[in-house]
Amino acid sequence: MATTVSETKDSGEANSKWLDAHYDPVANLYTFASCIALADLHGDGENKLVVGDLGTGASNMKLKVYKGTSLVSENMLLDLPTGLVSFLMDQHEPRTPAIAVASGPFIYIYKNLRPYFKFTLPSLEVNPLEQEVWTQAKEDMIDPTSLKEMLEGIRETAEIPLSVRSLKFLMLERQAMENFVSIHKQQPIRRQTVITCISTLKKNMAEEDAVSCLVIGTESGDMYVLDPEAFTILSKMSLPSVPTLMDVTGQFDVEFRITVACRNGNIYVLRRDSSRPRYCIELTSHPVGLVRIGKNVVVGTADETLLGYTQKGKKLWMVNLPAPVVTMATMDHHTRGFQAVLVGLANCQVQLYRDKNLVSTIKTPDVVTSICFGRYGREDGTLIMTTKGGGLIVKILKRTAVFDDRDTVPGPPLAQSVRLNVPKKTKLYVDQTLRERENGVAMHRAFQMDLIRLRLTAARAYAKALECSLTPMSASLTEPLKMNAVVQGLGPTFKLTLYIQNTAACKPAMGLAVCFLYDQTLYSMKTTFFKIPLLVPGLNYPFETFVECLSDRGISDIIKVFILREGISTPLLTAHINMPVSEGLALS
Amino acid sequence: MGLFDKLAGWLGLKKKEVNVLCLGLDNSGKTTIINQLKPSNAQTQDIVPTIGFSIEKFKTSSLSFTVFDMSGQGRYRNLWEHYYKEGQAIIFVIDSGDKLRMVVAKEELDTLLNHPDIKHRRIPILFFANKMDLRDALSSVKVSQLLCLENIKDKPWHICASDAVKGEGLQEGVDWLQDQIRTMKT
């Protein structure tokens, strides 16, 4: 019940922040956060949504452009897109951005949505032994069987891995080998790597519309920075592992910082003028999403946690998420100066975190696979999400939406930090404090003396009580007895019940008697003395007797009860019963 | 009011003045509509995004309009509510071609209608479903459906399709507004 209430409250809260602008559950759009971008492609002030659609994964790869709620353009892609960015190539007017689509070892550049340039990654060094073997095969000096044996030998020992052609050859059946060799032996061997991630880096100006370089990460563990106009390699850096996620900040000519999450579960920070990583963050689990908020890096990992790090790799905070992370994106609202992290979770939720605080949750009808926040059309705060089922969701941030940055982490309650209305220090208080400060020793001594006196008095009273057997518990070890008395009635006749218990382990008490002592002018009792029968240990024996109050002046007195042993005059137990005022008499 | 003014009023020489607020999202065509309604010699050729607001005046057969042409950009929309008190009528312009931001227009309209300065006043609201010339524009009926105009029960309202660049549909709307204001005054 409580959860449903909180859920409705959450959805109501999300509704108060976001307007549902568009939802098409069958948009047929299958993509990831790396293949989605917002760009003003036509220079008309309206941002379009550019998506590298993965299609079915084998066919139907398309470059799609949305304007508003409708699809305005589609270009076929030859291969699966691994990344898509929009960037400004040059200073020419109109300033329309180009689209770079990375797939395989190529980057396809589109201008005005027309193919403009194709960049190919430099090929890698080929193993000389492999080269040698294939040259022999080309000259028909070895047959395919021995070629296979030699290549297998190279694969196991060589430092430089085999080319794709050799690997394909090794997979073949015996019959197909001959044919394969005869087809391919004439071409030279090339070893090609593929692009794993792509991003942009401003060339030399920080403005929004500055020319940007492309930054690419490859399967061979290298990072390249490309010139935006000539597409030459400006800088090459290498990493210990394969980069998967990347965030770039800064300017190429001044200072930049590339944060890369790698397939080995580490995050490396690269800087200008260093071809090797400067800092390394070792994660306990694999990174799924990587975004930067200001100078901090926020990482979502496969073990359902969200971690915050400084740019030097110092861990700042950690939040446990309710479900596995699917995708992540930054929410950067320039006009409001609001920055937060959007985390798409596998339980059909998109959570918005500002630092480690959850500020909002959006429920989605399907699992969100990519998130993009920015200016779309003419609206600055637009949130675009694509879902696992190929849907497209567009939400617009309300103008009046406020995200309250409350700390959701359990800690001291808010009331603790509320200032109490403490009155001002009075003169008396100040004087007292001064006196205490000056005469501290004397005051302590006086206090100690009084305390000791009090203890002495208490000890004396206690000793006396023990001596006179005034306690309800018998002090003697031979006759352990316990007694309590109850007075019932309003008066003038009271019923007095004595409960006597023998607390010894197994020894019965014998030969005991009870004696009452009272003011004869006030009370009268039928028997002031009676004998107690044998007391079995552990049982509580009630003894009843009646007391009549003789006075009608509404006064009361004490009745003393003694338990005596035959032949000994000092009582074993003494009880003083405070009699109540006789109300019956007072009324009459 | 002096005797002469009264006399002029009876004779129809002096026209009644009304303050009208022109509201709507950015790029919906508010300034273009107001520009078209001005006499042809006072019209400007190039329309630029309004900053803050601008005050324009134009006259119809019986009324003299003072229009507060408010900027529709997100950051200036919080200015609107400061002028609600003065407004005796509202012109709300909608870009019929912008399906995506129809929810934003609805949101702003709802905020407007629920504002204490507007809520309990029976002021006429004229809607222009602008940019009808666009190929993928929504019809005025569709626009009124999307904005839930049928829920406005306590205020007279009217929606007309318009093309502010050519000036089509504007006169119809202004005539309606003029009739409403005159029935209110009398």
mmCIF file of C-alpha atoms in Angstrom, chain A residues 331-489:
data_model
loop_
_atom_site.group_PDB
_atom_site.id
_atom_site.type_symbol
_atom_site.label_atom_id
_atom_site.label_comp_id
_atom_site.label_asym_id
_atom_site.label_seq_id
_atom_site.Cartn_x
_atom_site.Cartn_y
_atom_site.Cartn_z
ATOM 1 C CA MET A 331 21.144 16.865 -18.597
ATOM 2 C CA ASP A 332 22.711 20.258 -19.131
ATOM 3 C CA HIS A 333 20.206 23.093 -19.157
ATOM 4 C CA HIS A 334 22.266 26.155 -20.045
ATOM 5 C CA THR A 335 19.621 28.834 -19.534
ATOM 6 C CA ARG A 336 18.826 27.592 -16.051
ATOM 7 C CA GLY A 337 22.346 26.528 -15.175
ATOM 8 C CA PHE A 338 21.101 23.091 -14.201
ATOM 9 C CA GLN A 339 23.287 20.041 -14.625
ATOM 10 C CA ALA A 340 22.368 16.497 -13.697
ATOM 11 C CA VAL A 341 22.775 12.906 -14.794
ATOM 12 C CA LEU A 342 19.992 10.944 -16.438
ATOM 13 C CA VAL A 343 20.207 7.220 -15.818
ATOM 14 C CA GLY A 344 18.039 4.827 -17.810
ATOM 15 C CA LEU A 345 17.379 1.685 -15.795
ATOM 16 C CA ALA A 346 16.231 -1.779 -16.754
ATOM 17 C CA ASN A 347 13.055 -1.438 -14.662
ATOM 18 C CA CYS A 348 11.507 1.085 -17.083
ATOM 19 C CA GLN A 349 12.603 4.104 -15.125
ATOM 20 C CA VAL A 350 14.763 7.071 -15.905
ATOM 21 C CA GLN A 351 16.253 8.593 -12.805
ATOM 22 C CA LEU A 352 17.710 12.044 -12.545
ATOM 23 C CA TYR A 353 20.635 12.436 -10.195
ATOM 24 C CA ARG A 354 22.218 15.675 -9.109
ATOM 25 C CA ASP A 355 25.431 14.568 -7.489
ATOM 26 C CA LYS A 356 24.342 11.644 -5.392
ATOM 27 C CA ASN A 357 20.826 12.910 -4.815
ATOM 28 C CA LEU A 358 17.902 11.515 -6.728
ATOM 29 C CA VAL A 359 15.868 14.550 -7.765
ATOM 30 C CA SER A 360 13.288 13.041 -10.086
ATOM 31 C CA THR A 361 12.106 9.752 -11.569
ATOM 32 C CA ILE A 362 10.393 9.326 -14.909
ATOM 33 C CA LYS A 363 8.395 6.190 -15.597
ATOM 34 C CA THR A 364 8.599 4.992 -19.165
ATOM 35 C CA PRO A 365 6.377 2.443 -20.915
ATOM 36 C CA ASP A 366 9.408 0.456 -22.089
ATOM 37 C CA VAL A 367 13.098 0.064 -21.237
ATOM 38 C CA VAL A 368 14.959 3.116 -22.462
ATOM 39 C CA THR A 369 18.068 2.321 -24.490
ATOM 40 C CA SER A 370 19.260 5.819 -25.317
ATOM 41 C CA ILE A 371 18.766 9.235 -23.790
ATOM 42 C CA CYS A 372 19.563 12.613 -25.229
ATOM 43 C CA PHE A 373 18.833 15.946 -23.585
ATOM 44 C CA GLY A 374 19.167 19.299 -25.272
ATOM 45 C CA ARG A 375 17.631 21.761 -27.661
ATOM 46 C CA TYR A 376 15.243 20.094 -30.066
ATOM 47 C CA GLY A 377 13.233 22.188 -32.478
ATOM 48 C CA ARG A 378 13.001 25.483 -30.670
ATOM 49 C CA GLU A 379 12.674 24.047 -27.192
ATOM 50 C CA ASP A 380 15.737 24.103 -24.965
ATOM 51 C CA GLY A 381 14.843 21.515 -22.377
ATOM 52 C CA THR A 382 13.838 18.530 -24.456
ATOM 53 C CA LEU A 383 14.427 14.975 -23.361
ATOM 54 C CA ILE A 384 14.559 12.416 -26.133
ATOM 55 C CA MET A 385 14.518 8.712 -25.359
ATOM 56 C CA THR A 386 14.373 5.668 -27.569
ATOM 57 C CA THR A 387 13.136 2.379 -26.206
ATOM 58 C CA LYS A 388 14.088 -1.250 -26.543
ATOM 59 C CA GLY A 389 10.992 -1.920 -28.632
ATOM 60 C CA GLY A 390 11.932 0.760 -31.139
ATOM 61 C CA GLY A 391 9.805 3.555 -29.701
ATOM 62 C CA LEU A 392 10.560 7.249 -29.526
ATOM 63 C CA ILE A 393 9.614 9.363 -26.508
ATOM 64 C CA VAL A 394 9.953 13.144 -26.458
ATOM 65 C CA LYS A 395 9.380 15.051 -23.247
ATOM 66 C CA ILE A 396 9.699 18.773 -22.680
ATOM 67 C CA LEU A 397 10.789 20.257 -19.380
ATOM 68 C CA LYS A 398 8.133 22.584 -18.008
ATOM 69 C CA ARG A 399 9.039 26.226 -17.687
ATOM 70 C CA THR A 400 7.863 26.163 -14.097
ATOM 71 C CA ALA A 401 9.588 22.903 -13.132
ATOM 72 C CA VAL A 402 11.843 23.128 -10.100
ATOM 73 C CA PHE A 403 14.122 20.342 -8.971
ATOM 74 C CA ASP A 404 14.559 20.481 -5.237
ATOM 75 C CA ASP A 405 17.971 19.286 -4.279
ATOM 76 C CA ARG A 406 17.161 17.502 -1.086
ATOM 77 C CA ASP A 407 19.524 15.023 0.400
ATOM 78 C CA THR A 408 17.806 11.653 0.235
ATOM 79 C CA VAL A 409 20.588 9.822 2.029
ATOM 80 C CA PRO A 410 19.566 8.938 5.587
ATOM 81 C CA GLY A 411 21.360 11.145 8.079
ATOM 82 C CA PRO A 412 20.609 13.519 10.921
ATOM 83 C CA PRO A 413 17.009 14.743 10.675
ATOM 84 C CA LEU A 414 16.335 18.234 9.405
ATOM 85 C CA ALA A 415 15.065 19.372 12.800
ATOM 86 C CA GLN A 416 18.560 18.961 14.139
ATOM 87 C CA SER A 417 19.872 21.823 12.107
ATOM 88 C CA VAL A 418 17.028 24.163 13.080
ATOM 89 C CA ARG A 419 18.355 26.828 15.399
ATOM 90 C CA LEU A 420 16.732 26.871 18.781
ATOM 91 C CA ASN A 421 15.480 30.136 20.188
ATOM 92 C CA VAL A 422 17.981 30.282 23.027
ATOM 93 C CA PRO A 423 17.452 33.367 25.238
ATOM 94 C CA LYS A 424 20.284 35.791 25.701
ATOM 95 C CA LYS A 425 22.668 35.374 28.600
ATOM 96 C CA THR A 426 21.353 37.270 31.600
ATOM 97 C CA LYS A 427 23.488 39.171 34.077
ATOM 98 C CA LEU A 428 22.650 36.595 36.721
ATOM 99 C CA TYR A 429 23.866 33.849 34.440
ATOM 100 C CA VAL A 430 27.089 35.654 33.721
ATOM 101 C CA ASP A 431 27.686 36.371 37.415
ATOM 102 C CA GLN A 432 27.018 32.777 38.273
ATOM 103 C CA THR A 433 29.409 31.579 35.614
ATOM 104 C CA LEU A 434 32.090 33.953 36.900
ATOM 105 C CA ARG A 435 31.574 32.788 40.460
ATOM 106 C CA GLU A 436 31.804 29.172 39.367
ATOM 107 C CA ARG A 437 34.969 29.874 37.505
ATOM 108 C CA GLU A 438 36.614 31.607 40.457
ATOM 109 C CA ASN A 439 35.500 29.314 43.282
ATOM 110 C CA GLY A 440 35.445 26.091 41.376
ATOM 111 C CA VAL A 441 37.559 24.135 43.875
ATOM 112 C CA ALA A 442 35.669 25.294 46.987
ATOM 113 C CA MET A 443 32.335 24.541 45.349
ATOM 114 C CA HIS A 444 33.454 21.099 44.396
ATOM 115 C CA ARG A 445 34.631 20.419 47.936
ATOM 116 C CA ALA A 446 31.363 21.608 49.454
ATOM 117 C CA PHE A 447 29.496 19.417 47.060
ATOM 118 C CA GLN A 448 31.661 16.414 47.904
ATOM 119 C CA MET A 449 31.164 16.969 51.635
ATOM 120 C CA ASP A 450 27.405 17.151 51.243
ATOM 121 C CA LEU A 451 27.445 14.057 49.111
ATOM 122 C CA ILE A 452 29.412 12.112 51.674
ATOM 123 C CA ARG A 453 27.062 13.292 54.405
ATOM 124 C CA LEU A 454 24.102 12.187 52.418
ATOM 125 C CA ARG A 455 25.671 8.793 51.920
ATOM 126 C CA LEU A 456 26.400 8.517 55.617
ATOM 127 C CA THR A 457 22.824 9.348 56.529
ATOM 128 C CA ALA A 458 21.549 6.840 54.027
ATOM 129 C CA ALA A 459 23.885 4.171 55.342
ATOM 130 C CA ARG A 460 22.838 4.863 58.930
ATOM 131 C CA ALA A 461 19.172 4.612 58.056
ATOM 132 C CA TYR A 462 19.832 1.392 56.266
ATOM 133 C CA ALA A 463 21.769 -0.106 59.145
ATOM 134 C CA LYS A 464 19.009 0.878 61.521
ATOM 135 C CA ALA A 465 16.400 -0.678 59.348
ATOM 136 C CA LEU A 466 18.387 -3.865 59.237
ATOM 137 C CA GLU A 467 18.815 -3.856 62.996
ATOM 138 C CA CYS A 468 15.132 -3.379 63.685
ATOM 139 C CA SER A 469 14.099 -5.765 60.917
ATOM 140 C CA LEU A 470 12.108 -2.917 59.424
ATOM 141 C CA THR A 471 12.479 -4.219 55.960
ATOM 142 C CA PRO A 472 9.808 -6.281 54.241
ATOM 143 C CA MET A 473 12.466 -8.912 53.576
ATOM 144 C CA SER A 474 13.878 -10.836 56.472
ATOM 145 C CA ALA A 475 17.570 -10.247 56.860
ATOM 146 C CA SER A 476 18.378 -13.378 58.800
ATOM 147 C CA LEU A 477 19.682 -16.226 56.724
ATOM 148 C CA THR A 478 17.996 -18.900 58.832
ATOM 149 C CA GLU A 479 14.508 -17.512 58.368
ATOM 150 C CA PRO A 480 14.237 -15.966 54.912
ATOM 151 C CA LEU A 481 10.759 -14.448 54.829
ATOM 152 C CA LYS A 482 8.963 -11.940 52.709
ATOM 153 C CA MET A 483 5.854 -10.044 53.627
ATOM 154 C CA ASN A 484 3.582 -7.470 52.152
ATOM 155 C CA ALA A 485 0.336 -6.099 53.438
ATOM 156 C CA VAL A 486 -2.769 -4.874 51.650
ATOM 157 C CA VAL A 487 -5.534 -2.768 53.129
ATOM 158 C CA GLN A 488 -8.959 -3.011 51.550
ATOM 159 C CA GLY A 489 -12.164 -1.146 52.246
#
